[in-house]
C-alpha cells in the first residue's frame, strides 16, 4: 500500500510537469552514521538524566535502553562517524547540481495506532506468520537512506500526506528533500503537490 500511494503521488508530480528520474545515493552506511552521531549527542545532553537513574522512569523501553547504551559509545566511533560525514557532504551536494530535490516516501512502514501500547509487538493471530508481500509492493529500499542522509547532511526535508492504508486508515506521507538552506524548494514542491491533491484535508475513518 505504501508503494502504491507513493507511485500515485509521483504521477501527480509528473502531471504538474516534474521530470522524475530514479537515482541512488552515494554508498555510505547512513543509518549507522546517523545513529552514532545522535546517540553521542543524546549522551552528552542527557548525561545527568541518565546517570541519576531517572531515565528508568521512561515508559518507552527503546528510548530507555538507547539512552543508557549511548553513554558507552567509543570516542573513536563518534569521530569516525564525523569523518565519514565530512566525506559525504560534497558528494551529496553534487547531486543537487543535477536535481532540484529528492522525493521519497516519508517512512517505509505505517505509524502505530494511537491506542497501541509502547513496546507492544504488532498484533497477529496465534500461529499466523507475517504475510509475504510481492516485490512490487515493497516500499522503495532507499527510504531509510534518504532520511539518514538528509539528517546527517543537514538538508531540509518536508513531509506531506499522500494517502491512507486501506485496512487501518493509517497515514502515508511523501517527503521532499532539497539542498542545504533551500527550504524554499521543499515548500514550493509541497505546496504544488497539495494544490493538486486533497490528502491534507482528509481525515481517516476512526
mmCIF file of C-alpha atoms in Angstrom:
data_model
loop_
_atom_site.group_PDB
_atom_site.id
_atom_site.type_symbol
_atom_site.label_atom_id
_atom_site.label_comp_id
_atom_site.label_asym_id
_atom_site.label_seq_id
_atom_site.Cartn_x
_atom_site.Cartn_y
_atom_site.Cartn_z
ATOM 1 C CA UNK A 1 0.000 0.000 0.000
ATOM 2 C CA UNK A 2 2.881 2.377 0.717
ATOM 3 C CA UNK A 3 4.420 1.719 -2.688
ATOM 4 C CA UNK A 4 1.073 2.215 -4.429
ATOM 5 C CA UNK A 5 0.427 5.518 -2.648
ATOM 6 C CA UNK A 6 3.926 6.707 -3.463
ATOM 7 C CA UNK A 7 3.591 5.777 -7.142
ATOM 8 C CA UNK A 8 0.274 7.647 -7.309
ATOM 9 C CA UNK A 9 1.948 10.711 -5.779
ATOM 10 C CA UNK A 10 4.706 10.529 -8.384
ATOM 11 C CA UNK A 11 2.059 10.513 -11.121
ATOM 12 C CA UNK A 12 0.657 13.728 -9.651
ATOM 13 C CA UNK A 13 4.109 15.320 -9.775
ATOM 14 C CA UNK A 14 4.538 14.243 -13.395
ATOM 15 C CA UNK A 15 1.190 15.826 -14.180
ATOM 16 C CA UNK A 16 2.491 19.081 -12.686
ATOM 17 C CA UNK A 17 5.448 18.994 -15.070
ATOM 18 C CA UNK A 18 8.113 17.479 -12.842
ATOM 19 C CA UNK A 19 10.794 15.488 -14.647
ATOM 20 C CA UNK A 20 11.431 12.470 -12.461
ATOM 21 C CA UNK A 21 14.497 10.272 -12.592
ATOM 22 C CA UNK A 22 15.414 7.360 -10.345
ATOM 23 C CA UNK A 23 18.801 7.688 -8.712
ATOM 24 C CA UNK A 24 20.834 6.230 -5.863
ATOM 25 C CA UNK A 25 22.628 7.947 -3.040
ATOM 26 C CA UNK A 26 26.404 7.582 -2.694
ATOM 27 C CA UNK A 27 27.281 4.336 -0.943
ATOM 28 C CA UNK A 28 27.613 5.152 2.768
ATOM 29 C CA UNK A 29 26.242 3.497 5.930
ATOM 30 C CA UNK A 30 23.810 6.361 6.523
ATOM 31 C CA UNK A 31 21.781 4.753 9.289
ATOM 32 C CA UNK A 32 24.878 3.728 11.269
ATOM 33 C CA UNK A 33 26.449 7.185 10.932
ATOM 34 C CA UNK A 34 23.263 9.000 11.917
ATOM 35 C CA UNK A 35 22.668 6.692 14.875
ATOM 36 C CA UNK A 36 26.214 7.120 16.181
ATOM 37 C CA UNK A 37 26.047 10.907 15.908
ATOM 38 C CA UNK A 38 22.656 11.428 17.507
ATOM 39 C CA UNK A 39 23.298 8.886 20.256
ATOM 40 C CA UNK A 40 26.556 10.663 21.069
ATOM 41 C CA UNK A 41 24.707 13.976 21.247
ATOM 42 C CA UNK A 42 21.971 12.433 23.398
ATOM 43 C CA UNK A 43 24.558 11.015 25.803
ATOM 44 C CA UNK A 44 26.044 14.477 26.238
ATOM 45 C CA UNK A 45 22.744 16.356 26.524
ATOM 46 C CA UNK A 46 21.019 13.871 28.834
ATOM 47 C CA UNK A 47 24.053 12.663 30.784
ATOM 48 C CA UNK A 48 22.803 13.894 34.160
ATOM 49 C CA UNK A 49 19.325 12.477 33.473
ATOM 50 C CA UNK A 50 20.802 9.077 32.571
ATOM 51 C CA UNK A 51 23.389 8.841 35.357
ATOM 52 C CA UNK A 52 20.872 9.929 38.006
ATOM 53 C CA UNK A 53 18.732 6.898 37.207
ATOM 54 C CA UNK A 54 15.697 8.995 36.239
ATOM 55 C CA UNK A 55 15.977 7.506 32.758
ATOM 56 C CA UNK A 56 14.405 4.340 34.202
ATOM 57 C CA UNK A 57 11.133 6.262 34.643
ATOM 58 C CA UNK A 58 10.636 6.470 30.870
ATOM 59 C CA UNK A 59 7.759 4.404 29.508
ATOM 60 C CA UNK A 60 9.337 3.647 26.126
ATOM 61 C CA UNK A 61 11.795 0.773 26.619
ATOM 62 C CA UNK A 62 13.532 1.564 23.326
ATOM 63 C CA UNK A 63 14.283 5.132 24.442
ATOM 64 C CA UNK A 64 15.328 3.959 27.896
ATOM 65 C CA UNK A 65 17.796 1.352 26.602
ATOM 66 C CA UNK A 66 19.029 3.643 23.844
ATOM 67 C CA UNK A 67 19.964 6.440 26.226
ATOM 68 C CA UNK A 68 21.782 4.107 28.609
ATOM 69 C CA UNK A 69 23.721 2.496 25.755
ATOM 70 C CA UNK A 70 24.570 5.925 24.328
ATOM 71 C CA UNK A 71 26.909 6.587 27.270
ATOM 72 C CA UNK A 72 29.053 3.657 26.123
ATOM 73 C CA UNK A 73 29.717 4.795 22.548
ATOM 74 C CA UNK A 74 33.508 4.761 21.988
ATOM 75 C CA UNK A 75 35.021 8.123 21.105
ATOM 76 C CA UNK A 76 36.723 6.526 18.081
ATOM 77 C CA UNK A 77 33.314 5.506 16.652
ATOM 78 C CA UNK A 78 31.936 9.011 17.141
ATOM 79 C CA UNK A 79 34.970 10.567 15.427
ATOM 80 C CA UNK A 80 34.846 8.024 12.598
ATOM 81 C CA UNK A 81 31.203 8.975 12.006
ATOM 82 C CA UNK A 82 32.233 12.641 11.756
ATOM 83 C CA UNK A 83 34.993 11.797 9.269
ATOM 84 C CA UNK A 84 32.533 9.872 7.095
ATOM 85 C CA UNK A 85 30.107 12.781 7.332
ATOM 86 C CA UNK A 86 32.803 15.119 6.018
ATOM 87 C CA UNK A 87 33.325 12.800 3.027
ATOM 88 C CA UNK A 88 29.596 12.554 2.351
ATOM 89 C CA UNK A 89 28.740 16.241 2.290
ATOM 90 C CA UNK A 90 30.414 17.209 -1.008
ATOM 91 C CA UNK A 91 29.108 14.068 -2.731
ATOM 92 C CA UNK A 92 25.543 14.761 -1.675
ATOM 93 C CA UNK A 93 25.946 18.403 -2.653
ATOM 94 C CA UNK A 94 26.917 17.385 -6.193
ATOM 95 C CA UNK A 95 23.581 15.609 -6.590
ATOM 96 C CA UNK A 96 21.791 18.946 -6.327
ATOM 97 C CA UNK A 97 23.741 20.245 -9.300
ATOM 98 C CA UNK A 98 21.546 17.895 -11.338
ATOM 99 C CA UNK A 99 18.359 17.644 -9.255
ATOM 100 C CA UNK A 100 16.209 20.333 -7.661
ATOM 101 C CA UNK A 101 15.011 17.935 -4.987
ATOM 102 C CA UNK A 102 14.761 14.315 -3.919
ATOM 103 C CA UNK A 103 11.356 12.776 -3.442
ATOM 104 C CA UNK A 104 10.820 9.656 -1.357
ATOM 105 C CA UNK A 105 8.295 8.040 0.985
ATOM 106 C CA UNK A 106 8.358 9.731 4.379
ATOM 107 C CA UNK A 107 8.507 6.339 6.084
ATOM 108 C CA UNK A 108 8.722 2.759 4.878
ATOM 109 C CA UNK A 109 6.044 1.483 7.278
ATOM 110 C CA UNK A 110 2.839 2.903 8.761
ATOM 111 C CA UNK A 111 2.873 4.505 12.211
ATOM 112 C CA UNK A 112 1.389 2.666 15.189
ATOM 113 C CA UNK A 113 -2.200 3.390 16.169
ATOM 114 C CA UNK A 114 -2.587 5.991 18.909
ATOM 115 C CA UNK A 115 -4.046 3.369 21.258
ATOM 116 C CA UNK A 116 -1.138 0.942 20.792
ATOM 117 C CA UNK A 117 0.863 0.297 23.950
ATOM 118 C CA UNK A 118 4.536 1.237 23.914
ATOM 119 C CA UNK A 119 6.796 -1.724 23.099
ATOM 120 C CA UNK A 120 3.832 -3.903 22.059
ATOM 121 C CA UNK A 121 4.587 -6.176 19.077
ATOM 122 C CA UNK A 122 2.265 -5.845 16.081
ATOM 123 C CA UNK A 123 -0.970 -7.755 16.770
ATOM 124 C CA UNK A 124 -1.173 -11.077 14.954
ATOM 125 C CA UNK A 125 -3.405 -14.121 15.452
ATOM 126 C CA UNK A 126 -1.726 -17.025 17.236
ATOM 127 C CA UNK A 127 0.294 -19.194 14.885
ATOM 128 C CA UNK A 128 -0.038 -16.814 11.944
ATOM 129 C CA UNK A 129 3.118 -15.963 10.029
ATOM 130 C CA UNK A 130 3.813 -12.444 8.744
ATOM 131 C CA UNK A 131 2.406 -12.087 5.209
ATOM 132 C CA UNK A 132 4.916 -12.219 2.371
ATOM 133 C CA UNK A 133 4.450 -9.272 0.072
ATOM 134 C CA UNK A 134 5.243 -9.468 -3.629
ATOM 135 C CA UNK A 135 8.345 -7.468 -4.628
ATOM 136 C CA UNK A 136 6.267 -4.812 -6.393
ATOM 137 C CA UNK A 137 4.553 -3.969 -3.089
ATOM 138 C CA UNK A 138 7.770 -3.500 -1.146
ATOM 139 C CA UNK A 139 8.482 0.126 -0.168
ATOM 140 C CA UNK A 140 11.370 1.689 -2.123
ATOM 141 C CA UNK A 141 14.546 0.444 -0.468
ATOM 142 C CA UNK A 142 16.266 3.840 -0.290
ATOM 143 C CA UNK A 143 13.693 5.357 2.090
ATOM 144 C CA UNK A 144 15.754 4.969 5.251
ATOM 145 C CA UNK A 145 18.890 6.143 3.481
ATOM 146 C CA UNK A 146 17.137 9.346 2.402
ATOM 147 C CA UNK A 147 16.078 10.003 5.993
ATOM 148 C CA UNK A 148 19.558 9.240 7.326
ATOM 149 C CA UNK A 149 21.389 11.165 4.616
ATOM 150 C CA UNK A 150 19.278 14.308 4.984
ATOM 151 C CA UNK A 151 19.710 14.295 8.761
ATOM 152 C CA UNK A 152 23.469 13.793 8.604
ATOM 153 C CA UNK A 153 23.970 16.432 5.928
ATOM 154 C CA UNK A 154 21.590 18.988 7.452
ATOM 155 C CA UNK A 155 19.353 19.013 4.389
ATOM 156 C CA UNK A 156 15.836 20.463 4.695
ATOM 157 C CA UNK A 157 13.013 17.976 4.239
ATOM 158 C CA UNK A 158 9.252 18.421 4.244
ATOM 159 C CA UNK A 159 6.681 15.641 4.561
ATOM 160 C CA UNK A 160 3.056 15.920 3.438
ATOM 161 C CA UNK A 161 0.211 13.372 3.385
ATOM 162 C CA UNK A 162 -0.304 11.304 0.243
ATOM 163 C CA UNK A 163 -2.796 8.652 1.347
ATOM 164 C CA UNK A 164 -4.007 6.205 3.977
ATOM 165 C CA UNK A 165 -3.654 2.471 4.338
ATOM 166 C CA UNK A 166 -6.889 0.682 3.488
ATOM 167 C CA UNK A 167 -7.001 -1.768 6.382
ATOM 168 C CA UNK A 168 -6.420 0.531 9.368
ATOM 169 C CA UNK A 169 -6.631 4.028 7.838
ATOM 170 C CA UNK A 170 -3.075 4.887 8.902
ATOM 171 C CA UNK A 171 -1.424 7.873 7.188
ATOM 172 C CA UNK A 172 1.102 7.633 4.367
ATOM 173 C CA UNK A 173 3.447 10.508 3.585
ATOM 174 C CA UNK A 174 5.725 11.730 0.802
ATOM 175 C CA UNK A 175 8.793 13.838 1.517
ATOM 176 C CA UNK A 176 10.711 16.423 -0.469
ATOM 177 C CA UNK A 177 14.408 16.972 0.319
ATOM 178 C CA UNK A 178 16.370 19.946 -1.011
ATOM 179 C CA UNK A 179 19.919 21.250 -0.880
ATOM 180 C CA UNK A 180 21.194 22.909 2.274
ATOM 181 C CA UNK A 181 19.464 26.221 3.084
ATOM 182 C CA UNK A 182 16.892 25.672 0.308
ATOM 183 C CA UNK A 183 13.798 25.250 2.417
ATOM 184 C CA UNK A 184 12.004 27.317 -0.217
ATOM 185 C CA UNK A 185 12.361 24.443 -2.692
ATOM 186 C CA UNK A 186 10.767 21.984 -0.255
ATOM 187 C CA UNK A 187 7.898 24.399 0.372
ATOM 188 C CA UNK A 188 7.386 25.029 -3.347
ATOM 189 C CA UNK A 189 7.191 21.307 -4.157
ATOM 190 C CA UNK A 190 4.905 20.536 -1.204
ATOM 191 C CA UNK A 191 2.611 23.474 -1.945
ATOM 192 C CA UNK A 192 2.289 22.438 -5.595
ATOM 193 C CA UNK A 193 1.517 18.851 -4.617
ATOM 194 C CA UNK A 194 -1.096 19.875 -2.062
ATOM 195 C CA UNK A 195 -2.700 22.287 -4.525
ATOM 196 C CA UNK A 196 -3.246 19.314 -6.853
ATOM 197 C CA UNK A 197 -4.447 16.852 -4.178
ATOM 198 C CA UNK A 198 -6.653 16.897 -1.096
ATOM 199 C CA UNK A 199 -4.967 14.327 1.147
ATOM 200 C CA UNK A 200 -4.046 17.053 3.636
ATOM 201 C CA UNK A 201 -7.756 17.861 4.017
ATOM 202 C CA UNK A 202 -8.908 14.292 4.602
ATOM 203 C CA UNK A 203 -9.209 12.508 7.920
ATOM 204 C CA UNK A 204 -9.160 8.742 8.445
ATOM 205 C CA UNK A 205 -12.368 6.994 9.437
ATOM 206 C CA UNK A 206 -11.741 6.119 13.075
#
